[in-house]
XYZ file of C-alpha atoms in Angstrom:
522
model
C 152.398 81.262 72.614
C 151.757 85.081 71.816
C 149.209 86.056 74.909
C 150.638 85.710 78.259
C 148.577 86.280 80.910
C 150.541 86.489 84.215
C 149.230 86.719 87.580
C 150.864 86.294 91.018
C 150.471 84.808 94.391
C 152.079 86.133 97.670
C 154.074 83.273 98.523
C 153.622 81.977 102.796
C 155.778 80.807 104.344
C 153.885 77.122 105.240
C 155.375 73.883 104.295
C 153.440 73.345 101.315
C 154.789 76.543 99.454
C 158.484 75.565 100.862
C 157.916 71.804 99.549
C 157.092 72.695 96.479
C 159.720 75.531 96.279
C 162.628 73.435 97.229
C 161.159 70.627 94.563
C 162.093 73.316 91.795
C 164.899 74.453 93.322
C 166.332 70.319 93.290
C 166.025 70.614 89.742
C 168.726 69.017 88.405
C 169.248 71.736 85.789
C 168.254 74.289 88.057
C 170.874 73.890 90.245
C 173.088 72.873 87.534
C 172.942 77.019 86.742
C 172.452 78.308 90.504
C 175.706 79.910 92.884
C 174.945 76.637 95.452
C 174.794 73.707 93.125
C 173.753 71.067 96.191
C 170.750 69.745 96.581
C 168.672 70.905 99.417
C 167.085 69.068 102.401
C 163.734 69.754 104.142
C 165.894 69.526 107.648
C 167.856 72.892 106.706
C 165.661 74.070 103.765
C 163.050 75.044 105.874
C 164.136 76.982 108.689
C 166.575 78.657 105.955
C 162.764 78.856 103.663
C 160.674 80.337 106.751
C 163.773 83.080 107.698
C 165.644 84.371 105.099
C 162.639 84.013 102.133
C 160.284 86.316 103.592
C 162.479 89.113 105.148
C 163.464 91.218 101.661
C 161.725 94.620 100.941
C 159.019 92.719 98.583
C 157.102 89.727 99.315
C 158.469 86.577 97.614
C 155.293 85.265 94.712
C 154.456 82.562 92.500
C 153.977 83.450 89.356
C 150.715 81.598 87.562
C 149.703 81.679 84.704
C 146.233 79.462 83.802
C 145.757 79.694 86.883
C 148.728 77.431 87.417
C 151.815 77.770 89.487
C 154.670 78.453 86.704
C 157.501 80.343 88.257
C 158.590 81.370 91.676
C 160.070 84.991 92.354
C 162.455 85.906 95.299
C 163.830 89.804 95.902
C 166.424 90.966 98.206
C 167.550 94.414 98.941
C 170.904 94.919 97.219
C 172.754 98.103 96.339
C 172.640 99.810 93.039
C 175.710 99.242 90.658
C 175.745 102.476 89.959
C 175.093 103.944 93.554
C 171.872 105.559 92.662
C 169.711 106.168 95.053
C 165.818 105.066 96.029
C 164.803 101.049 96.564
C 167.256 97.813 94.590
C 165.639 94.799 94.745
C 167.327 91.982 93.128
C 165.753 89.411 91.573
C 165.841 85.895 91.512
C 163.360 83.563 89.633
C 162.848 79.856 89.445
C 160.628 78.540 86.655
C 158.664 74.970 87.196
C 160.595 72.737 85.284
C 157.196 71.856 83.750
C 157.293 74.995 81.967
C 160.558 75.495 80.501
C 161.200 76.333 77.158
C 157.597 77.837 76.485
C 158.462 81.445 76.385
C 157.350 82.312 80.274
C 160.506 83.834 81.570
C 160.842 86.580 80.198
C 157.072 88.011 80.034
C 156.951 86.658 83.777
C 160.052 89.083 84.336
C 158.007 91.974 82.386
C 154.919 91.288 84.519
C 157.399 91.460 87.604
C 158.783 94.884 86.723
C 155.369 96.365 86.894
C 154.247 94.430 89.952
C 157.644 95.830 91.535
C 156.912 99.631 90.563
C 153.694 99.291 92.532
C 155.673 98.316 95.287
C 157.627 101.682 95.131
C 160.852 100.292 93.474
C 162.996 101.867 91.782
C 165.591 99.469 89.998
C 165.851 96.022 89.955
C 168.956 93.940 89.879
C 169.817 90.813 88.914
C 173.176 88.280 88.040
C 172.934 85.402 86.047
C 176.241 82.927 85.424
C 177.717 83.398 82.253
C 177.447 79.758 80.967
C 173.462 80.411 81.571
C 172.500 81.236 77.905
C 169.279 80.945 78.271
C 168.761 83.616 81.274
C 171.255 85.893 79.783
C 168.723 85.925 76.777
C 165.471 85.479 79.252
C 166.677 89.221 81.409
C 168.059 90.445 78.065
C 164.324 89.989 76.321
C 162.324 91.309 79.624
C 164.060 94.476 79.139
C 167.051 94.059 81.058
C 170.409 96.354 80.632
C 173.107 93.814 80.377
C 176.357 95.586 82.361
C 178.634 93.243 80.972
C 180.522 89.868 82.183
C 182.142 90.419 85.831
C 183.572 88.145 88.491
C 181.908 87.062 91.602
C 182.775 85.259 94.532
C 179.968 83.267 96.417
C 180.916 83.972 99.797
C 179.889 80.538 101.528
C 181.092 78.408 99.224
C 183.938 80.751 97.940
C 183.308 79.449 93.990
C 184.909 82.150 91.802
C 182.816 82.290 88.350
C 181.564 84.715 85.857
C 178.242 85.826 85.843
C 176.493 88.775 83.809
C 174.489 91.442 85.947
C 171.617 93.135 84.934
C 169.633 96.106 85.851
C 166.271 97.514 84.793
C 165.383 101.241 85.908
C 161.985 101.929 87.122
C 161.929 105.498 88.430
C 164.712 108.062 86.186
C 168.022 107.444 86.675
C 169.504 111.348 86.660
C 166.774 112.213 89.647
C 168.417 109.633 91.675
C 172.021 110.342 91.461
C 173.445 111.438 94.850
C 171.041 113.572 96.792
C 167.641 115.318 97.578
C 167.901 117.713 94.403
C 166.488 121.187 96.283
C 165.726 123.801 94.020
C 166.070 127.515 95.226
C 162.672 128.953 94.232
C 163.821 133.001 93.311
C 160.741 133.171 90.991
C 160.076 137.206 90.305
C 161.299 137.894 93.555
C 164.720 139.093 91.359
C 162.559 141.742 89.668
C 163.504 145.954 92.189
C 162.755 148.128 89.255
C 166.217 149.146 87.186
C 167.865 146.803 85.789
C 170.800 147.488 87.620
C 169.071 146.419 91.271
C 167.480 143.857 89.375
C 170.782 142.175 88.445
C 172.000 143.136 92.162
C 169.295 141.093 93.559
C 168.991 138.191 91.515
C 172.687 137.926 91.776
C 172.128 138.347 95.416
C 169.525 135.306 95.716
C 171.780 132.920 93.717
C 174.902 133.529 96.554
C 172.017 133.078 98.931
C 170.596 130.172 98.102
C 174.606 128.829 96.915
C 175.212 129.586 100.573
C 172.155 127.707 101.873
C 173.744 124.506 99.987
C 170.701 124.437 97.326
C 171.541 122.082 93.917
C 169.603 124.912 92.260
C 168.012 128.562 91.868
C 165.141 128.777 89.316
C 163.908 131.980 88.116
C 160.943 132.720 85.655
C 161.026 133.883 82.047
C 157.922 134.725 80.432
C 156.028 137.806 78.326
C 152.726 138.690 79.686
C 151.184 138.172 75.950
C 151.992 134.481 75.573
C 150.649 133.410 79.212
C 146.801 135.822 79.615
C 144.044 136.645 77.189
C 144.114 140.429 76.738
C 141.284 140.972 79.304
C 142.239 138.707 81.718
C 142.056 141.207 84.547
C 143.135 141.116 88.295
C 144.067 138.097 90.685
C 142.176 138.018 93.837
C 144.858 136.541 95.605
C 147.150 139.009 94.702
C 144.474 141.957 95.189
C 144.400 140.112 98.844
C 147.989 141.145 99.345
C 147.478 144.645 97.860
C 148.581 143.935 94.288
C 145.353 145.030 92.570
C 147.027 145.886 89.327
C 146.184 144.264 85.588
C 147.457 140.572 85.348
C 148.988 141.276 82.162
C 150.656 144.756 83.409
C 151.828 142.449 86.577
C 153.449 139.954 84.492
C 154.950 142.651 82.097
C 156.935 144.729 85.302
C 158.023 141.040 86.358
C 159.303 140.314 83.054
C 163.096 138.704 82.669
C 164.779 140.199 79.958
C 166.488 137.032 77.690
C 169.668 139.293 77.734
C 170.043 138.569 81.771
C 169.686 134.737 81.603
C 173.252 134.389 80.534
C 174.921 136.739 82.701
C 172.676 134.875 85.750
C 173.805 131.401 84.575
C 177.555 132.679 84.577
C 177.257 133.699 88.095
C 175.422 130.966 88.995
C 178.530 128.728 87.891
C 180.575 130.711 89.570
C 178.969 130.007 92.926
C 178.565 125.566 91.896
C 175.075 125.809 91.944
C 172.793 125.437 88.799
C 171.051 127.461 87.070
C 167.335 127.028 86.156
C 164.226 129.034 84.832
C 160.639 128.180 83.983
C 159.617 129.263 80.225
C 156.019 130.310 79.819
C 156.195 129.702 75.661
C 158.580 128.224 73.314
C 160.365 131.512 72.740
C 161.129 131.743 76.273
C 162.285 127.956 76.414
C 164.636 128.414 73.362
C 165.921 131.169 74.803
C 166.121 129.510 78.274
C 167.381 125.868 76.875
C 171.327 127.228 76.168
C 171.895 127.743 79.939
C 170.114 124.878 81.512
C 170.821 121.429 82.467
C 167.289 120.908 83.869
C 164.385 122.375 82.983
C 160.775 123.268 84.998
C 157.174 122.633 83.378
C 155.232 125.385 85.908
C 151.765 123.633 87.090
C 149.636 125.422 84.863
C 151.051 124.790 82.012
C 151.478 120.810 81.781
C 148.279 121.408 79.377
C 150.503 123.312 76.953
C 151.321 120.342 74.822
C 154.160 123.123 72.538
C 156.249 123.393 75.934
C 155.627 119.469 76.737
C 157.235 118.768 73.397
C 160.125 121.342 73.354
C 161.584 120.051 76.618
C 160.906 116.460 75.629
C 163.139 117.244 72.678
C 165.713 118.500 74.629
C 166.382 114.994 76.633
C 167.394 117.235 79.752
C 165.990 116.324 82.892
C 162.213 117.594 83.660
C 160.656 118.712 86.653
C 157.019 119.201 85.841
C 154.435 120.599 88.739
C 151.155 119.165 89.085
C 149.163 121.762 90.851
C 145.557 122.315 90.637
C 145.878 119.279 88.207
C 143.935 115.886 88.267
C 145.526 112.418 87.464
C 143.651 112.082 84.095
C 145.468 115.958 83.457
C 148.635 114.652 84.580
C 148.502 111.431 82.507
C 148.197 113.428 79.806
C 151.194 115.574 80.317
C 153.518 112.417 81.296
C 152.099 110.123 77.757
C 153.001 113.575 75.722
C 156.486 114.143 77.762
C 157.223 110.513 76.512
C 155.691 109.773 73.191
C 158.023 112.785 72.141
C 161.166 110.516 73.667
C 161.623 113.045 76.520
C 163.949 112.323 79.629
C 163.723 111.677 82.928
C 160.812 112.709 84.479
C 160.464 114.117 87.649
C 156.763 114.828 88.964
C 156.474 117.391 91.756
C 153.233 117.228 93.413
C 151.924 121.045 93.839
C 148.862 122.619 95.991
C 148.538 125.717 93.658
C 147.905 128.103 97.133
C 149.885 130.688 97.915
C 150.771 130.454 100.835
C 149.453 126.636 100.575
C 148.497 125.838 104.483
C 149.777 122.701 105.862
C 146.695 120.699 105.641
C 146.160 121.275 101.780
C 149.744 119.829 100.831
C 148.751 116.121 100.365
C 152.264 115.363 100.989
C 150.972 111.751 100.250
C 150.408 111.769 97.000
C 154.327 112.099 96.348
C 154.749 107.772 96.378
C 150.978 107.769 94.619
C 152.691 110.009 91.426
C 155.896 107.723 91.424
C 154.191 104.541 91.165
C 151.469 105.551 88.880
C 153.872 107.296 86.456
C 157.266 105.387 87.016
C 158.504 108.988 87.358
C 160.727 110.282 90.046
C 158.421 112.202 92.514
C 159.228 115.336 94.433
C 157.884 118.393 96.329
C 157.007 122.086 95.169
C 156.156 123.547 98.719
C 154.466 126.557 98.645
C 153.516 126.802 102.150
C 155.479 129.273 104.973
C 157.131 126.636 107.386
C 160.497 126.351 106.151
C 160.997 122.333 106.469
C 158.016 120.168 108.059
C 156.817 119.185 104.279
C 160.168 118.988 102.962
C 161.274 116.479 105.803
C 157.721 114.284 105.283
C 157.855 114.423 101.319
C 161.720 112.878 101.682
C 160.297 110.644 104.170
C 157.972 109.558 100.954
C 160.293 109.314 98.210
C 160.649 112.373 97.247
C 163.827 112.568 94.844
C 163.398 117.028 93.782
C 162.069 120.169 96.544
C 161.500 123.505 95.533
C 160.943 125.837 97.550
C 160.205 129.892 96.828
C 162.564 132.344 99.092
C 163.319 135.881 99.343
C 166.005 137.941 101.034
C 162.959 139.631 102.778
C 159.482 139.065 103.288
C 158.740 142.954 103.571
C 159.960 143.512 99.991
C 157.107 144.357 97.492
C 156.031 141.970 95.572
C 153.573 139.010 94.675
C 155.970 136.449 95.631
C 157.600 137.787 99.096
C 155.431 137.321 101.749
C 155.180 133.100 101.194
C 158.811 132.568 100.444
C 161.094 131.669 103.369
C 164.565 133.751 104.123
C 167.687 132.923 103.190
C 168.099 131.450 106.848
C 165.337 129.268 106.499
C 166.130 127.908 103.165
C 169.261 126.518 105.342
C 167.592 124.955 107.733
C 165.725 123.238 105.378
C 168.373 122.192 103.388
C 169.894 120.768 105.870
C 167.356 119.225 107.362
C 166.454 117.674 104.170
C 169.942 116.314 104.189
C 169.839 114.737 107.949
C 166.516 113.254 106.464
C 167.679 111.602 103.534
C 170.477 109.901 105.965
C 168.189 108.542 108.604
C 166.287 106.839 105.766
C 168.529 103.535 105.393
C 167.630 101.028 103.080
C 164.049 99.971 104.337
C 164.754 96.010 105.061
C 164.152 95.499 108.687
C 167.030 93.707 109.941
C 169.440 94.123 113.115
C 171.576 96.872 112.138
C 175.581 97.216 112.964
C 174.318 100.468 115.699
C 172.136 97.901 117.260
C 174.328 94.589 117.465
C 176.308 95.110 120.931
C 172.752 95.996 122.799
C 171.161 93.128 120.540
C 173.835 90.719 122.165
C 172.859 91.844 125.560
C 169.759 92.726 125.779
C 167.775 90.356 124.084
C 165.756 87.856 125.999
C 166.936 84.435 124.802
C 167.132 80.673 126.696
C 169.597 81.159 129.620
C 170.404 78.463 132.144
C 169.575 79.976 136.115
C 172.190 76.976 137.770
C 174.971 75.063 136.606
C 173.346 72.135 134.167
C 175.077 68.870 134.076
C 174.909 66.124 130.733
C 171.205 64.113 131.629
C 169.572 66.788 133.404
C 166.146 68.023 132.402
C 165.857 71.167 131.630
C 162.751 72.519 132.795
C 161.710 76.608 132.589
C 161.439 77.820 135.747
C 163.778 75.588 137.486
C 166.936 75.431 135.705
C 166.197 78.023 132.973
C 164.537 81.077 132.064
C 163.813 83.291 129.692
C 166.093 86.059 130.228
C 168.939 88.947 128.947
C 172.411 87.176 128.784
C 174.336 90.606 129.422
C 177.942 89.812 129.009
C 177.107 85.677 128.641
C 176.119 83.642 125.706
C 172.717 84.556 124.160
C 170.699 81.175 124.062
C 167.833 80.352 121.196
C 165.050 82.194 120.567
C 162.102 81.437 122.944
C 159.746 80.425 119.852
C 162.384 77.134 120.022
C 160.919 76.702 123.499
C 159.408 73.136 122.435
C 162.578 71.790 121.100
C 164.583 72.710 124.760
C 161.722 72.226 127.228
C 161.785 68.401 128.819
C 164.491 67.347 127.006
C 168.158 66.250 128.600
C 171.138 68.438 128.198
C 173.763 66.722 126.375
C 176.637 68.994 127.478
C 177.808 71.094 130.705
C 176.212 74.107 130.848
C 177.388 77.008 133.054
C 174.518 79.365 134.459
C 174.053 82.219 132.889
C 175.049 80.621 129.748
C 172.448 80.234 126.363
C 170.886 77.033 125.847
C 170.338 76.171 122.493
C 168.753 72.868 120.583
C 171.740 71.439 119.503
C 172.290 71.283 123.129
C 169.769 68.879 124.302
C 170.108 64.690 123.453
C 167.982 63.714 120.603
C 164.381 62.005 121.280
């Protein structure tokens, strides 16, 4: 069997999916090679089938294949081994028993990967026992990064075995370790006409944006004869702010000497925060690629296919811009960034505006880039408010924010007026920070802030008068569906039905929760 075709089914949570769930799952040699070896019953399986099956960050599927039920796929948030950031799912798949041995497994888990980056994850997880041959080699063949034999400890049953665990990256791995990566935009704003106030104030910006708790400050290196035809003539933005000059004489006053980049990078080490610059040719990246760690494709040149490949060659970490660039452009960009084995990717959607106004950010598209492109996805915000796209585009995803500043707007220019102040850049930062921490782990669930107002607040089955064994419970006249406070929290009110009519089989105090297991069976 060479052709696969896989397609899924959103698993509900009825009693015909659950039957035929638990079937596989009683699999003799299915549970032979699962962490609770005993067999399940309908009486448990399905409350435990209706609850805990359908609350994980992705919707539990069948996979089919022939139109034909073959496999069935469960995910659950889980942490990254690693600690990287962005959405775990881990992964759990049952295959019909019908359809062992045929080769399924693994493209199933292939076809799963994909279907899991559309759902805006970023790695997914997996652990397999160690006397499971056959999934070690089904995870191993889908793709999977084996991280080695380790000990685990089921925690109901408390079984100590050995298992295998396995992780497969969707999104970049380096964009997603620790934090928000916010990159101190200084552009040309470095550039005050000798060279010694230019070194004073790009030296100046980098202890700025170092102070404002930035990851990074970027500058620009390029030579006005590698970036404009000869005749290119003026910008009517820029003749909007009074710059009315020659592109190409505009772009040769802003020009960074290679001899600076090294003494900037120094200082820039100096202060713990990295150093960056965006080349405009290949000279200017080979001069640029000694002092980097990370480099910057600007948004109008992801067409340049020389810079695409030079960076790619380096394997550093890429942020590439997408302004003022369509999806069919930016496809482009990404297939060249990878057919020449580049790195991790991260795509930073762009409005190419300057300033960009708040409606013309399409903020959106940040999750739209990631799960197109299995790239990390980020922010270049060229707009004047110092934070409200920043907070939204973390909000989204985003893993990278850039954002120009200046020491002073009133400073001539083409690049003052839009950038925010060192102040600003601060606020945003940290905002950007407080953002990234109210985020959690997106599973809806009661959470450990919630639990002591969860256990007194909540409405649940609570008995208004002292209840005696053989009394009839009846709502309204010895119960009610109330807040316990400091008593017991009885059932949940959807188990109405099974309390209702029926005869307590114990003492029960007022105030106190009722629940089904204490009424007499019918």
């Amino acid at each position: 069997m060479n052709e696969v075709d896989i397609s899924f089914e959103v698993c509900r949570p009825i009693e015909s999916n659950a039957h035929l769930v638990m079937k596989w799952r009683n699999d003799p040699d299915t549970r032979q090679t699962s962490f609770h070896r005993e067999e399940k019953q309908w009486a448990t399986f399905w409350p435990e089938f209706t609850s805990s099956y359908f609350n994980g960050p992705v919707q539990s599927i069948f996979a089919r294949h022939e139109e034909t039920r073959v496999a069935f796929l469960k995910f659950n948030s889980h942490p990254h081994p690693k600690s990287l950031a962005g959405r775990t799912v881990e992964i759990s798949i049952n295959v019909s028993p019908n359809f062992r041995g045929q080769g399924l497994g693994s493209r199933i888990l292939q076809s799963a990967l994909d279907h899991l980056a559309e759902a805006g994850v970023d790695s997914v997880y997996a652990e397999v026992r160690a006397e499971n041959t056959q999934s070690l080699k089904t995870f191993a063949a889908a793709g999977f990064e084996d991280l080695g034999e380790h000990e685990k400890r089921v925690d109901d049953t408390g079984e100590a075995c050995r298992i295998h665990k396995f992780i497969a990256e969707l999104t970049p791995a380096f964009w997603r370790r620790g934090h928000v990566y916010v990159v101190a935009e200084a552009g040309s704003n470095w550039r005050m006409g000798t060279t010694k106030r230019d070194t004073a104030m790009a030296r100046a910006l980098i202890e700025a944006a170092a102070g404002a708790g930035a990851d990074a400050v970027k500058f620009q290196t390029y030579r006005p004869e590698t970036v404009y035809v000869a005749n290119a003539g003026g910008s009517d933005y820029l003749a909007a702010a009074g710059i009315k000059e020659d592109i190409r004489e505009i772009f040769a006053d802003l020009a960074m000497p290679y001899e600076l980049l090294g003494e900037l990078a120094d200082y820039c080490r100096e202060h713990n925060v990295d150093f960056m610059s965006t080349g405009f040719s290949v000279q200017d990246l080979e001069a640029i690629d000694p002092f980097v760690t990370v480099h910057k494709i600007a948004s109008y040149e992801i067409s340049h296919p020389r810079l695409i490949d030079f960076v790619a060659r380096t394997n550093k970490p890429v942020l590439m811009s997408t302004g003022a660039s369509t999806m069919e452009d930016i496809a482009w960009a990404v297939e060249r960034f990878r057919t020449a084995k580049g790195g991790d990717l991260c795509l930073l959607q762009c409005t190419a505006k300057y300033p960009a106004p708040l409606n013309a950010l399409n903020v959106s598209a940040i999750p739209t880039l990631q799960r197109r492109f299995r790239a990390a996805a980020g922010l270049s915000d060229h707009s004047r408010e110092p934070s409200i796209a920043a907070v939204a585009a973390v909000a989204l995803g985003a893993r990278a924010i850039e954002k120009h500043f200046t020491l002073d707007n009133r400073l001539p220019g083409p690049d003052h007026a839009f950038a925010v102040t060192p102040t600003e850049l601060s606020r945003m930062t940290s905002e950007v920070r407080l953002a990234e921490k109210s985020l959690g782990d997106g599973v809806k669930r009661v959470l450990a802030a919630e639990e002591e107002l969860a256990r007194y607040a909540r409405r649940g089955v609570q008995a208004t008068k002292d209840i005696a064994p053989g009394d009839v419970l009846c709502e309204g006249q010895n119960f009610d569906i109330l807040r316990p406070g400091q008593q017991s929290l009885g059932a949940h009110p959807r188990h109405l039905g099974l309390i209702d009519g029926r005869k307590a089989r114990r003492p029960i105090l007022e105030g106190h929760g009722i629940a089904p297991s204490d009424v007499e069976e019918t």
